[in-house]
Amino acid sequence: MINTRILEQRLGWRGNGQESGDDQPESRPIRHESVLQGRVRHAPGRGRGGPRRADIEATWAALPAIAPSTDDMAGDRRRGLAPFDRNGAAAAALDQLRTQLLRVTRENGWRRVGVTAPARGGGCSFVAAGLAASVARLNYIRVLLMDMDLSEPGLARLLRIESGTPISDLLVGAAPVETWMMRVGDNLALGLGGEPVAGAADLVQNPDMILGLRAAIDALSPDLVIHDLPPLLTDPSAQALLPQLDAVLLVADGTRTQARDIIECERCLEGQVPLLGVILNKSEDTGNADRRLSRN
């Protein structure tokens, strides 16, 4: 289950008026404000630029179509895709998150959103895929979901889709977009990684890779790009990718993420990219999770 409330509110250790002690994590003031929780200042919209409209339409049409819609994928018994199931336990929370996300990105002219977590295993890929599917159900919005966890790509496995072309081939310009990406319906594109990429932390800082990533996005010119990122605190390539993003969503594992992990992630993001908010995942998996988190 996904809870889209800010984690610090659930933990109860910030802004509660209590004196600091052993039960409260040490911290220093963080300038981040979770912009999903309130109004943000209007910013000029971003122009699409890039290829001409006819080229964009042709590129979308050229992508291999693997299903007519996310509902068809969710209903396929061979797949049983929980992230795409609009009747699943997380669907309502993801739809609520979609509403907040689209409002903020439109007001700020943002397009590239990263989804990350402090460590592996917290459900980051699930949230990224589920959010992309939720947005894609609005058929007037085109969304691109990209697996940017180069060292341990997991979206293809989660969605039970075979992806043969290494993502590194696309990012360095060795493969055209249509040979690596695929399409669900008319408005959801998937950029899935196959095998892990050696030296991922070095690759993501390569200027050719950065240009390749931007060219792939410009070729499709989607309204929203959701990047499934590696964990922020344990994979150096995550921080290297921050300059390519407009904003970040942080996924916390309700069974094991500690408050100090969230603080450390905030420090990593400060001055780099806005933090949209913290998503509490697996919040129902254990009755002791909140108490353990609030003590550490």
Backbone as numpy.savetxt, mean C-alpha at the origin, in Angstrom:
# Nx Ny Nz CAx CAy CAz Cx Cy Cz
-9.33 -9.17 10.63 -10.18 -7.98 10.63 -9.30 -6.74 10.63
-9.76 -5.72 9.97 -9.00 -4.49 9.87 -9.74 -3.39 10.61
-9.03 -2.69 11.46 -9.58 -1.55 12.18 -8.84 -0.32 11.69
-9.56 0.62 11.10 -8.90 1.77 10.50 -8.71 2.92 11.47
-9.01 2.73 12.73 -8.74 3.78 13.70 -7.24 3.93 13.90
-6.83 5.11 14.31 -5.42 5.35 14.58 -4.97 4.48 15.74
-3.83 3.84 15.59 -3.38 2.88 16.57 -3.17 3.52 17.94
-2.66 4.75 17.97 -2.38 5.37 19.26 -3.65 5.59 20.06
-4.80 5.77 19.39 -6.05 5.92 20.09 -6.47 4.59 20.72
-6.22 3.51 20.00 -6.57 2.19 20.53 -5.66 1.81 21.69
-4.37 2.15 21.58 -3.44 1.80 22.64 -3.67 2.63 23.89
-4.08 3.88 23.73 -4.41 4.70 24.87 -3.23 5.29 25.61
-2.04 5.31 24.96 -0.90 5.87 25.67 -0.51 7.25 25.21
-1.19 7.81 24.24 -0.84 9.16 23.77 -2.03 10.09 23.99
-1.74 11.23 24.54 -2.76 12.26 24.70 -3.83 11.91 25.72
-3.53 11.03 26.71 -4.54 10.65 27.67 -4.44 11.42 28.99
-3.48 12.34 29.05 -3.36 13.18 30.22 -2.68 12.53 31.40
-2.16 11.30 31.26 -1.52 10.62 32.35 -0.05 10.95 32.36
0.55 10.82 33.57 1.97 11.06 33.66 2.73 9.93 33.01
3.90 10.26 32.51 4.71 9.24 31.85 5.29 8.30 32.88
5.54 7.07 32.48 6.09 6.06 33.36 6.58 4.90 32.55
6.78 3.76 33.19 7.31 2.59 32.50 6.33 2.06 31.48
5.02 2.33 31.68 4.02 1.80 30.77 3.90 2.62 29.51
4.53 3.77 29.46 4.42 4.65 28.29 5.73 4.65 27.53
5.68 4.37 26.20 6.91 4.33 25.43 7.61 5.67 25.41
8.92 5.63 25.47 9.69 6.85 25.33 9.56 7.37 23.92
9.39 8.66 23.78 9.22 9.24 22.46 9.61 10.69 22.50
9.76 11.24 21.32 9.94 12.67 21.19 8.83 13.16 20.27
8.53 14.45 20.24 7.43 14.93 19.43 7.60 14.53 17.96
6.55 14.04 17.39 6.55 13.66 15.98 5.65 14.65 15.24
6.14 15.18 14.16 5.37 16.21 13.45 4.27 15.62 12.60
4.29 14.31 12.39 3.26 13.70 11.55 1.88 13.87 12.17
0.92 14.20 11.34 -0.48 14.16 11.72 -1.15 13.18 10.78
-2.01 12.33 11.34 -2.67 11.31 10.52 -3.78 11.98 9.72
-3.48 12.28 8.49 -4.38 13.15 7.72 -5.68 12.46 7.37
-5.77 11.15 7.51 -7.05 10.49 7.26 -8.07 10.82 8.34
-7.61 11.38 9.45 -8.52 11.63 10.57 -9.17 13.01 10.51
-8.81 13.83 9.57 -9.42 15.15 9.54 -9.16 15.85 8.22
-9.65 17.05 8.14 -9.48 17.81 6.92 -8.03 18.19 6.72
-7.63 18.30 5.46 -6.29 18.73 5.14 -6.38 19.91 4.20
-5.33 20.64 4.15 -5.32 21.83 3.28 -5.38 21.43 1.82
-6.10 22.22 1.06 -6.22 21.95 -0.37 -4.88 22.20 -1.05
-4.57 21.35 -2.00 -3.35 21.51 -2.79 -3.70 21.40 -4.26
-2.94 22.04 -5.12 -3.24 21.97 -6.55 -3.20 20.53 -7.03
-4.09 20.18 -7.97 -4.13 18.83 -8.51 -2.93 18.57 -9.41
-2.66 17.29 -9.59 -1.53 16.87 -10.42 -2.02 16.63 -11.86
-1.34 17.19 -12.81 -1.67 16.91 -14.20 -1.21 15.52 -14.60
-1.92 14.90 -15.48 -1.56 13.54 -15.88 -0.27 13.50 -16.65
-0.16 14.35 -17.68 1.06 14.35 -18.47 1.28 13.01 -19.14
2.55 12.73 -19.47 2.89 11.42 -20.00 2.31 11.20 -21.38
2.00 9.94 -21.69 1.53 9.59 -23.03 0.21 10.26 -23.37
-0.07 10.33 -24.66 -1.34 10.87 -25.09 -2.47 9.93 -24.69
-3.71 10.46 -24.62 -4.85 9.66 -24.19 -5.01 8.38 -24.99
-4.85 8.48 -26.31 -5.01 7.29 -27.15 -3.96 6.24 -26.80
-2.75 6.67 -26.49 -1.70 5.72 -26.11 -2.02 5.07 -24.77
-2.56 5.84 -23.84 -2.92 5.29 -22.55 -3.99 4.22 -22.71
-5.02 4.54 -23.48 -6.10 3.57 -23.70 -5.57 2.31 -24.37
-4.68 2.49 -25.32 -4.11 1.34 -26.03 -3.28 0.47 -25.08
-2.56 1.10 -24.17 -1.75 0.34 -23.22 -2.63 -0.47 -22.28
-3.70 0.15 -21.76 -4.63 -0.60 -20.91 -5.24 -1.77 -21.68
-5.63 -1.53 -22.91 -6.26 -2.59 -23.70 -5.30 -3.73 -23.99
-4.00 -3.42 -24.07 -3.00 -4.43 -24.39 -2.64 -5.32 -23.20
-3.00 -4.89 -21.97 -2.68 -5.70 -20.81 -3.49 -7.00 -20.83
-2.88 -8.14 -20.57 -3.63 -9.41 -20.52 -4.70 -9.34 -19.43
-5.94 -9.65 -19.81 -7.06 -9.64 -18.86 -7.18 -11.02 -18.22
-7.09 -11.06 -16.87 -7.14 -12.35 -16.18 -8.51 -12.62 -15.57
-9.36 -11.61 -15.48 -10.71 -11.79 -14.96 -11.54 -10.57 -15.32
-12.86 -10.75 -15.50 -13.71 -9.60 -15.83 -13.82 -8.59 -14.71
-13.67 -9.02 -13.45 -13.80 -8.10 -12.32 -13.19 -8.74 -11.08
-13.04 -7.92 -10.03 -12.56 -8.47 -8.76 -13.58 -9.42 -8.16
-14.85 -9.18 -8.40 -15.88 -10.10 -7.89 -15.75 -11.48 -8.52
-15.42 -11.51 -9.81 -15.22 -12.80 -10.48 -14.03 -13.54 -9.88
-12.98 -12.81 -9.56 -11.82 -13.45 -8.94 -12.15 -13.95 -7.54
-12.89 -13.17 -6.78 -13.25 -13.57 -5.42 -14.18 -14.78 -5.44
-15.03 -14.87 -6.47 -15.97 -15.97 -6.55 -15.43 -17.23 -7.17
-14.21 -17.15 -7.70 -13.58 -18.32 -8.32 -13.11 -19.26 -7.21
-13.67 -20.46 -7.14 -13.34 -21.39 -6.07 -11.88 -21.82 -6.11
-11.27 -21.73 -7.28 -9.86 -22.10 -7.37 -8.99 -21.05 -6.70
-9.51 -19.84 -6.60 -8.71 -18.76 -6.03 -9.12 -18.48 -4.58
-10.43 -18.29 -4.35 -10.89 -17.98 -3.01 -10.19 -16.76 -2.42
-10.20 -15.67 -3.16 -9.37 -14.52 -2.80 -10.05 -13.65 -1.75
-9.62 -13.78 -0.51 -10.18 -12.99 0.57 -10.02 -11.49 0.37
-8.86 -10.99 -0.14 -8.73 -9.53 -0.30 -9.73 -8.94 -1.28
-10.23 -9.75 -2.23 -11.14 -9.25 -3.24 -12.60 -9.52 -2.90
-12.87 -10.15 -1.77 -14.23 -10.54 -1.41 -14.96 -9.37 -0.78
-15.94 -8.82 -1.48 -16.67 -7.67 -0.95 -17.59 -8.06 0.21
-17.80 -9.36 0.42 -18.62 -9.81 1.54 -17.77 -10.34 2.70
-16.45 -10.22 2.59 -15.56 -10.72 3.61 -15.57 -9.87 4.87
-14.91 -10.38 5.90 -14.90 -9.70 7.20 -14.25 -8.33 7.14
-13.29 -8.15 6.23 -12.55 -6.89 6.16 -13.14 -5.90 5.16
-14.16 -6.31 4.39 -14.62 -5.50 3.27 -15.14 -4.14 3.71
-15.94 -4.10 4.77 -16.53 -2.83 5.20 -15.45 -1.85 5.66
-14.45 -2.37 6.39 -13.36 -1.49 6.84 -12.55 -0.98 5.68
-12.33 -1.83 4.68 -11.57 -1.40 3.51 -12.34 -0.36 2.70
-13.65 -0.52 2.60 -14.45 0.48 1.90 -14.42 1.82 2.63
-14.43 1.78 3.96 -14.33 3.02 4.73 -12.97 3.68 4.51
-11.92 2.85 4.51 -10.58 3.36 4.26 -10.49 3.96 2.86
-11.12 3.31 1.89 -11.14 3.83 0.52 -11.73 5.23 0.46
-12.85 5.44 1.14 -13.50 6.75 1.13 -12.57 7.83 1.68
-11.92 7.53 2.81 -11.01 8.49 3.41 -9.80 8.74 2.53
-9.26 7.66 1.97 -8.06 7.77 1.14 -8.32 8.61 -0.10
-9.41 8.35 -0.79 -9.70 9.08 -2.02 -9.94 10.56 -1.75
-10.58 10.86 -0.61 -10.79 12.28 -0.28 -9.47 13.00 -0.11
-8.57 12.38 0.66 -7.30 13.04 0.95 -6.43 13.15 -0.29
-6.36 12.10 -1.10 -5.52 12.14 -2.29 -6.04 13.17 -3.29
-7.34 13.29 -3.41 -7.90 14.29 -4.32 -7.60 15.70 -3.84
-7.77 15.93 -2.55 -7.56 17.28 -2.02 -6.11 17.71 -2.14
-5.20 16.75 -2.10 -3.78 17.08 -2.15 -3.15 16.87 -3.52
-3.90 16.33 -4.47 -3.33 16.04 -5.77 -2.34 14.89 -5.72
-2.50 13.97 -4.75 -1.61 12.83 -4.62 -2.10 11.66 -5.46
-1.15 10.81 -5.86 -1.51 9.64 -6.67 -0.80 8.37 -6.20
0.41 8.47 -5.67 1.23 7.30 -5.35 1.23 7.06 -3.84
0.59 5.99 -3.42 0.45 5.67 -2.00 1.15 4.35 -1.71
2.00 4.36 -0.70 2.67 3.15 -0.27 1.99 2.54 0.94
1.96 1.21 0.98 1.43 0.48 2.14 2.57 -0.34 2.71
2.92 -0.08 3.96 4.04 -0.76 4.58 3.69 -1.15 6.00
4.61 -1.82 6.66 4.42 -2.27 8.04 5.77 -2.22 8.74
5.80 -2.24 10.06 7.09 -2.27 10.74 7.90 -3.52 10.44
7.23 -4.68 10.35 7.91 -5.95 10.12 7.04 -6.83 9.23
7.59 -7.94 8.79 6.86 -8.85 7.93 5.78 -9.60 8.71
4.77 -10.04 7.96 3.75 -10.89 8.54 2.57 -10.16 9.14
2.49 -8.86 8.95 1.40 -8.10 9.55 0.18 -7.93 8.67
0.22 -8.43 7.44 -0.91 -8.30 6.54 -0.84 -7.13 5.60
0.36 -6.63 5.35 0.53 -5.47 4.48 0.01 -5.75 3.06
0.38 -6.88 2.50 -0.06 -7.22 1.14 -1.57 -7.40 1.08
-2.15 -7.99 2.13 -3.60 -8.16 2.18 -4.29 -6.80 2.14
-3.82 -5.86 2.94 -4.43 -4.53 2.97 -4.26 -3.83 1.63
-3.07 -3.90 1.05 -2.83 -3.25 -0.25 -3.75 -3.81 -1.32
-3.86 -5.15 -1.39 -4.70 -5.79 -2.40 -6.18 -5.50 -2.15
-6.59 -5.59 -0.89 -7.99 -5.32 -0.58 -8.38 -3.89 -0.84
-7.49 -2.96 -0.56 -7.77 -1.55 -0.82 -7.85 -1.29 -2.32
-6.94 -1.88 -3.08 -6.98 -1.73 -4.54 -8.27 -2.28 -5.12
-8.72 -3.43 -4.63 -9.96 -4.01 -5.11 -11.16 -3.14 -4.75
-11.14 -2.58 -3.55 -12.22 -1.70 -3.13 -12.31 -0.46 -4.01
-11.16 0.15 -4.31 -11.15 1.32 -5.19 -11.59 0.94 -6.60
-11.16 -0.23 -7.07 -11.49 -0.65 -8.44 -12.98 -0.91 -8.62
-13.71 -1.17 -7.54 -15.16 -1.35 -7.66 -15.86 -0.05 -8.03
-15.16 1.07 -7.87 -15.64 2.34 -8.42 -15.15 2.40 -9.86
-15.98 2.00 -10.80 -15.49 1.74 -12.16 -15.04 2.97 -12.92
-15.18 4.16 -12.32 -14.71 5.38 -12.98 -13.30 5.75 -12.52
-12.70 4.93 -11.65 -11.34 5.19 -11.16 -10.43 4.05 -11.61
-9.31 4.41 -12.19 -8.32 3.41 -12.57 -7.23 3.34 -11.51
-6.93 2.13 -11.11 -5.96 1.93 -10.02 -4.92 0.90 -10.45
-3.69 1.16 -10.05 -2.57 0.26 -10.32 -2.03 -0.25 -9.01
-1.98 -1.57 -8.84 -1.42 -2.20 -7.65 -0.08 -2.80 -8.02
0.99 -2.36 -7.36 2.33 -2.81 -7.69 3.00 -3.45 -6.49
3.62 -4.60 -6.72 4.39 -5.28 -5.69 5.82 -4.74 -5.73
6.13 -3.87 -4.78 7.47 -3.27 -4.73 8.32 -3.89 -3.62
7.87 -5.01 -3.09 8.69 -5.76 -2.14 9.58 -6.69 -2.95
10.64 -6.13 -3.49 11.45 -6.85 -4.46 12.17 -8.05 -3.87
12.56 -7.96 -2.61 13.31 -9.05 -2.01 12.43 -10.24 -1.63
11.16 -9.98 -1.32 10.22 -11.05 -0.99 8.84 -10.72 -1.55
8.68 -10.72 -2.87 7.37 -10.39 -3.45 6.32 -11.41 -3.04
5.15 -10.92 -2.63 4.13 -11.84 -2.14 2.75 -11.66 -2.73
2.53 -10.59 -3.51 1.19 -10.35 -4.03 0.74 -11.45 -5.00
1.62 -11.89 -5.87 1.24 -12.94 -6.83 0.79 -14.21 -6.10
1.52 -14.55 -5.05 1.15 -15.74 -4.27 -0.18 -15.51 -3.55
-0.36 -14.33 -2.98 -1.60 -14.02 -2.28 -2.80 -14.09 -3.21
-2.63 -13.59 -4.43 -3.71 -13.56 -5.41 -3.76 -14.81 -6.28
-2.82 -15.73 -6.04 -2.75 -17.00 -6.77 -2.67 -16.78 -8.28
-1.74 -15.92 -8.64 -1.51 -15.58 -10.04 -0.05 -15.86 -10.36
0.20 -16.52 -11.47 1.57 -16.76 -11.89 2.12 -15.50 -12.56
3.32 -15.12 -12.15 3.99 -13.96 -12.72 5.38 -14.38 -13.13
5.60 -14.51 -14.43 6.86 -15.05 -14.91 7.96 -14.03 -15.11
7.61 -12.81 -15.53 8.62 -11.81 -15.83 9.08 -11.12 -14.56
10.37 -11.14 -14.25 10.85 -10.46 -13.05 10.56 -8.96 -13.11
10.19 -8.41 -11.99 9.87 -6.98 -11.94 11.09 -6.14 -12.31
12.27 -6.66 -12.02 13.48 -5.90 -12.33 13.61 -5.65 -13.83
13.11 -6.57 -14.66 13.18 -6.38 -16.12 12.36 -5.17 -16.55
11.20 -5.00 -15.93 10.37 -3.85 -16.26 11.01 -2.56 -15.77
11.53 -2.60 -14.56 12.00 -1.37 -13.95 13.27 -0.83 -14.59
14.03 -1.69 -15.24 15.23 -1.20 -15.93 15.00 -1.08 -17.42
13.73 -1.22 -17.85 13.39 -1.01 -19.25 13.64 -2.19 -20.16
13.88 -3.38 -19.58 14.16 -4.56 -20.42 12.89 -5.27 -20.85
11.73 -4.88 -20.33 10.46 -5.51 -20.70 9.38 -4.45 -20.79
8.53 -4.49 -21.82 7.43 -3.52 -21.92 6.36 -3.79 -20.87
5.56 -2.78 -20.61 4.55 -2.87 -19.57 3.62 -4.05 -19.78
3.19 -4.26 -21.01 2.17 -5.29 -21.26 2.68 -6.72 -21.09
3.99 -6.91 -21.02 4.52 -8.25 -20.80 4.67 -8.57 -19.31
4.50 -7.57 -18.47 4.69 -7.79 -17.03 3.42 -7.53 -16.24
2.67 -6.51 -16.63 1.43 -6.21 -15.92 0.26 -6.97 -16.51
-0.80 -7.06 -15.73 -2.04 -7.70 -16.19 -3.21 -6.88 -15.69
-4.39 -7.25 -16.15 -5.56 -6.41 -15.89 -6.71 -7.25 -15.35
-7.43 -6.66 -14.38 -8.68 -7.23 -13.88 -9.78 -6.24 -14.24
-10.70 -6.66 -15.09 -11.71 -5.72 -15.58 -11.06 -4.65 -16.43
-11.65 -3.47 -16.42 -11.16 -2.38 -17.25 -10.37 -1.34 -16.46
-10.31 -1.47 -15.13 -9.74 -0.35 -14.37 -8.81 -0.77 -13.23
-8.43 -2.04 -13.15 -7.46 -2.47 -12.15 -6.29 -3.16 -12.84
-5.11 -2.57 -12.73 -3.90 -3.16 -13.29 -3.05 -3.71 -12.16
-2.42 -4.85 -12.41 -1.59 -5.52 -11.41 -0.16 -5.62 -11.91
0.76 -5.13 -11.12 2.19 -5.29 -11.40 2.77 -6.20 -10.34
2.90 -7.47 -10.65 3.27 -8.48 -9.66 4.69 -8.96 -9.87
5.37 -9.17 -8.78 6.73 -9.70 -8.85 6.71 -11.22 -8.86
7.71 -11.80 -9.51 7.85 -13.24 -9.53 8.86 -13.69 -8.49
10.06 -13.98 -8.96 11.12 -14.41 -8.06 11.73 -13.20 -7.33
12.28 -13.43 -6.13 12.95 -12.35 -5.42 14.10 -11.76 -6.24
14.32 -10.48 -6.09 15.35 -9.78 -6.83 16.59 -9.64 -5.94
17.71 -10.12 -6.42 18.95 -10.00 -5.66 19.40 -8.53 -5.62
19.89 -8.10 -4.48 20.37 -6.73 -4.36 19.28 -5.70 -4.50
18.10 -5.99 -3.93 16.95 -5.09 -4.09 17.24 -3.69 -3.55
17.93 -3.61 -2.42 18.21 -2.30 -1.82 19.06 -1.43 -2.73
19.95 -2.06 -3.50 20.78 -1.30 -4.45 19.98 -0.93 -5.69
19.14 -1.86 -6.16 18.37 -1.63 -7.38 17.43 -0.45 -7.24
16.75 -0.33 -6.11 15.75 0.73 -5.98 16.36 2.12 -5.91
17.67 2.20 -5.75 18.34 3.50 -5.76 19.03 3.78 -7.09
18.91 2.84 -8.01 19.50 3.01 -9.33 18.65 4.00 -10.14
19.26 5.05 -10.70 18.46 6.02 -11.48 17.68 5.38 -12.61
18.24 4.34 -13.24 17.50 3.66 -14.32 16.23 3.02 -13.78
16.30 2.45 -12.58 15.12 1.84 -11.99 14.06 2.89 -11.69
14.48 4.02 -11.15 13.54 5.09 -10.82 12.83 5.58 -12.08
13.61 5.77 -13.15 13.02 6.20 -14.42 12.09 5.13 -14.97
12.47 3.85 -14.82 11.62 2.76 -15.29 10.30 2.69 -14.54
10.35 2.90 -13.23 9.13 2.90 -12.43 8.20 4.02 -12.85
8.77 5.21 -13.02 7.94 6.34 -13.43 7.37 6.15 -14.83
8.16 5.55 -15.72 7.68 5.31 -17.09 6.54 4.30 -17.09
6.64 3.26 -16.25 5.58 2.25 -16.18 4.28 2.87 -15.69
4.38 3.75 -14.69 3.19 4.41 -14.17 2.62 5.37 -15.20
3.49 6.13 -15.84 3.02 7.09 -16.84 2.36 6.40 -18.03
2.83 5.20 -18.38 2.26 4.49 -19.51 0.78 4.17 -19.29
0.40 3.92 -18.03 -1.00 3.62 -17.71 -1.74 4.84 -17.17
-1.01 5.80 -16.62 -1.58 7.02 -16.07 -2.82 6.75 -15.21
-2.70 5.89 -14.19 -3.87 5.59 -13.35 -4.21 6.76 -12.44
-5.41 6.72 -11.91 -5.82 7.74 -10.96 -5.15 7.53 -9.60
-4.86 6.26 -9.28 -4.26 5.94 -8.00 -3.29 4.77 -8.19
-2.12 4.89 -7.57 -1.13 3.81 -7.56 -0.94 3.36 -6.12
-1.12 2.07 -5.86 -0.90 1.52 -4.53 0.33 0.62 -4.59
1.35 1.00 -3.84 2.59 0.22 -3.80 2.59 -0.67 -2.55
2.69 -1.95 -2.76 2.89 -2.88 -1.64 4.38 -2.90 -1.33
4.75 -2.29 -0.20 6.16 -2.06 0.11 6.71 -3.13 1.06
8.04 -3.28 1.09 8.65 -4.12 2.11 8.51 -3.47 3.49
8.79 -4.22 4.56 8.67 -3.65 5.91 9.64 -2.50 6.14
9.15 -1.47 6.78 9.90 -0.23 6.90 11.11 -0.35 7.81
11.02 -1.15 8.86 12.09 -1.20 9.85 13.12 -2.29 9.60
12.82 -3.23 8.70 13.73 -4.36 8.52 14.27 -4.52 7.11
13.77 -3.74 6.15 14.23 -3.85 4.77 14.65 -2.47 4.28
15.94 -2.25 4.01 16.41 -0.91 3.62 15.81 -0.40 2.32
15.31 -1.29 1.47 14.74 -0.82 0.21 13.44 -0.05 0.44
12.76 -0.28 1.56 11.51 0.45 1.84 11.79 1.94 1.96
12.79 2.30 2.75 13.10 3.72 2.93 13.65 4.33 1.64
14.34 3.53 0.84 14.86 4.03 -0.43 13.75 4.37 -1.41
12.59 3.74 -1.26 11.46 3.98 -2.15 10.60 5.17 -1.73
10.80 5.69 -0.54 9.95 6.77 -0.04 9.92 7.99 -0.94
11.04 8.41 -1.56 10.97 9.59 -2.44 10.07 9.40 -3.66
9.70 8.15 -3.98 8.84 7.88 -5.13 7.37 7.87 -4.75
7.04 8.23 -3.52 5.67 8.15 -3.02 5.15 9.54 -2.65
3.83 9.66 -2.65 3.18 10.88 -2.18 2.75 10.77 -0.73
2.45 9.55 -0.28 1.98 9.34 1.09 2.11 7.86 1.42
2.00 7.54 2.72 2.18 6.17 3.20 1.08 5.81 4.18
0.59 4.57 4.06 -0.27 3.95 5.06 0.56 2.92 5.81
0.41 2.88 7.13 1.17 1.95 7.95 0.22 0.90 8.51
0.58 -0.38 8.33 -0.22 -1.49 8.83 0.43 -2.04 10.10
-0.32 -2.08 11.17 0.16 -2.62 12.44 -0.51 -3.95 12.71
0.27 -4.93 13.14 -0.23 -6.25 13.49 -0.76 -6.19 14.92
-2.06 -6.36 15.08 -2.66 -6.25 16.40 -2.20 -7.31 17.38
-1.54 -8.35 16.90 -1.10 -9.42 17.79 0.34 -9.26 18.24
1.12 -8.41 17.56 2.53 -8.36 17.95 3.21 -7.01 17.75
2.64 -6.09 17.00 3.28 -4.79 16.82 3.28 -4.04 18.15
4.42 -3.46 18.49 4.54 -2.70 19.73 4.48 -1.21 19.44
4.09 -0.46 20.44 3.97 0.99 20.27 5.28 1.61 19.84
6.39 1.11 20.36 7.69 1.68 19.99 7.98 1.44 18.51
7.41 0.37 17.91 7.59 0.14 16.48 6.92 1.25 15.66
5.73 1.66 16.09 5.02 2.73 15.39 5.78 4.04 15.50
6.32 4.31 16.69 7.10 5.54 16.87 8.32 5.54 15.97
9.00 4.41 15.88 10.19 4.33 15.04 9.83 4.51 13.56
8.70 3.96 13.14 8.25 4.16 11.76 7.95 5.63 11.50
7.33 6.30 12.46 7.05 7.72 12.29 8.34 8.51 12.12
9.36 8.14 12.88 10.64 8.84 12.75 11.27 8.60 11.39
11.11 7.39 10.85 11.65 7.09 9.52 10.96 7.92 8.44
9.66 8.16 8.64 8.88 8.86 7.62 8.98 10.37 7.76
9.29 10.85 8.94 9.29 12.28 9.20 10.25 13.02 8.26
9.71 14.02 7.58 10.50 14.79 6.64 10.67 14.11 5.30
10.16 12.90 5.15 10.29 12.15 3.90 8.99 12.15 3.10
7.91 11.69 3.76 6.63 11.52 3.08 5.53 11.55 4.14
4.36 12.11 3.84 3.28 12.17 4.83 2.78 10.78 5.24
2.48 10.64 6.52 1.86 9.43 7.04 0.36 9.63 7.04
-0.35 8.84 6.24 -1.80 8.98 6.16 -2.48 8.49 7.42
-1.98 7.43 8.01 -2.60 6.88 9.20 -2.08 5.48 9.46
-2.55 4.89 10.56 -2.15 3.55 10.97 -3.37 2.64 10.92
-3.24 1.51 10.24 -4.31 0.53 10.12 -4.00 -0.62 11.06
-4.91 -0.91 11.97 -4.72 -2.00 12.92 -5.31 -3.27 12.34
-4.47 -4.21 11.99 -4.89 -5.47 11.38 -4.83 -6.58 12.43
-5.63 -7.62 12.23 -5.68 -8.79 13.14 -6.07 -8.38 14.55
-6.90 -7.36 14.68 -7.21 -6.84 16.01 -8.05 -7.79 16.84
-8.68 -8.78 16.21 -9.53 -9.70 16.95 -8.84 -11.03 17.23
-7.56 -11.17 16.80 -6.93 -12.48 16.89 -6.59 -12.90 18.31
-6.38 -11.95 19.19 -6.06 -12.29 20.56 -6.62 -11.26 21.51
-7.19 -11.70 22.63 -7.78 -10.78 23.58 -6.76 -10.01 24.37
-5.49 -10.45 24.36 -4.46 -9.80 25.14 -3.60 -8.85 24.33
-3.89 -8.72 23.03 -3.02 -7.93 22.16 -2.94 -6.48 22.61
-4.10 -5.86 22.90 -4.09 -4.45 23.25 -3.32 -4.21 24.53
-3.49 -5.09 25.52 -2.79 -4.89 26.78 -1.29 -5.05 26.59
-0.89 -6.04 25.79 0.54 -6.24 25.56 1.14 -5.05 24.83
0.41 -4.54 23.82 0.91 -3.40 23.06 1.05 -2.17 23.96
0.09 -1.95 24.82 0.12 -0.73 25.63 1.22 -0.76 26.67
1.73 -1.94 26.99 2.79 -2.03 27.99 4.17 -1.91 27.38
4.32 -2.02 26.05 5.65 -2.10 25.45 5.92 -0.91 24.56
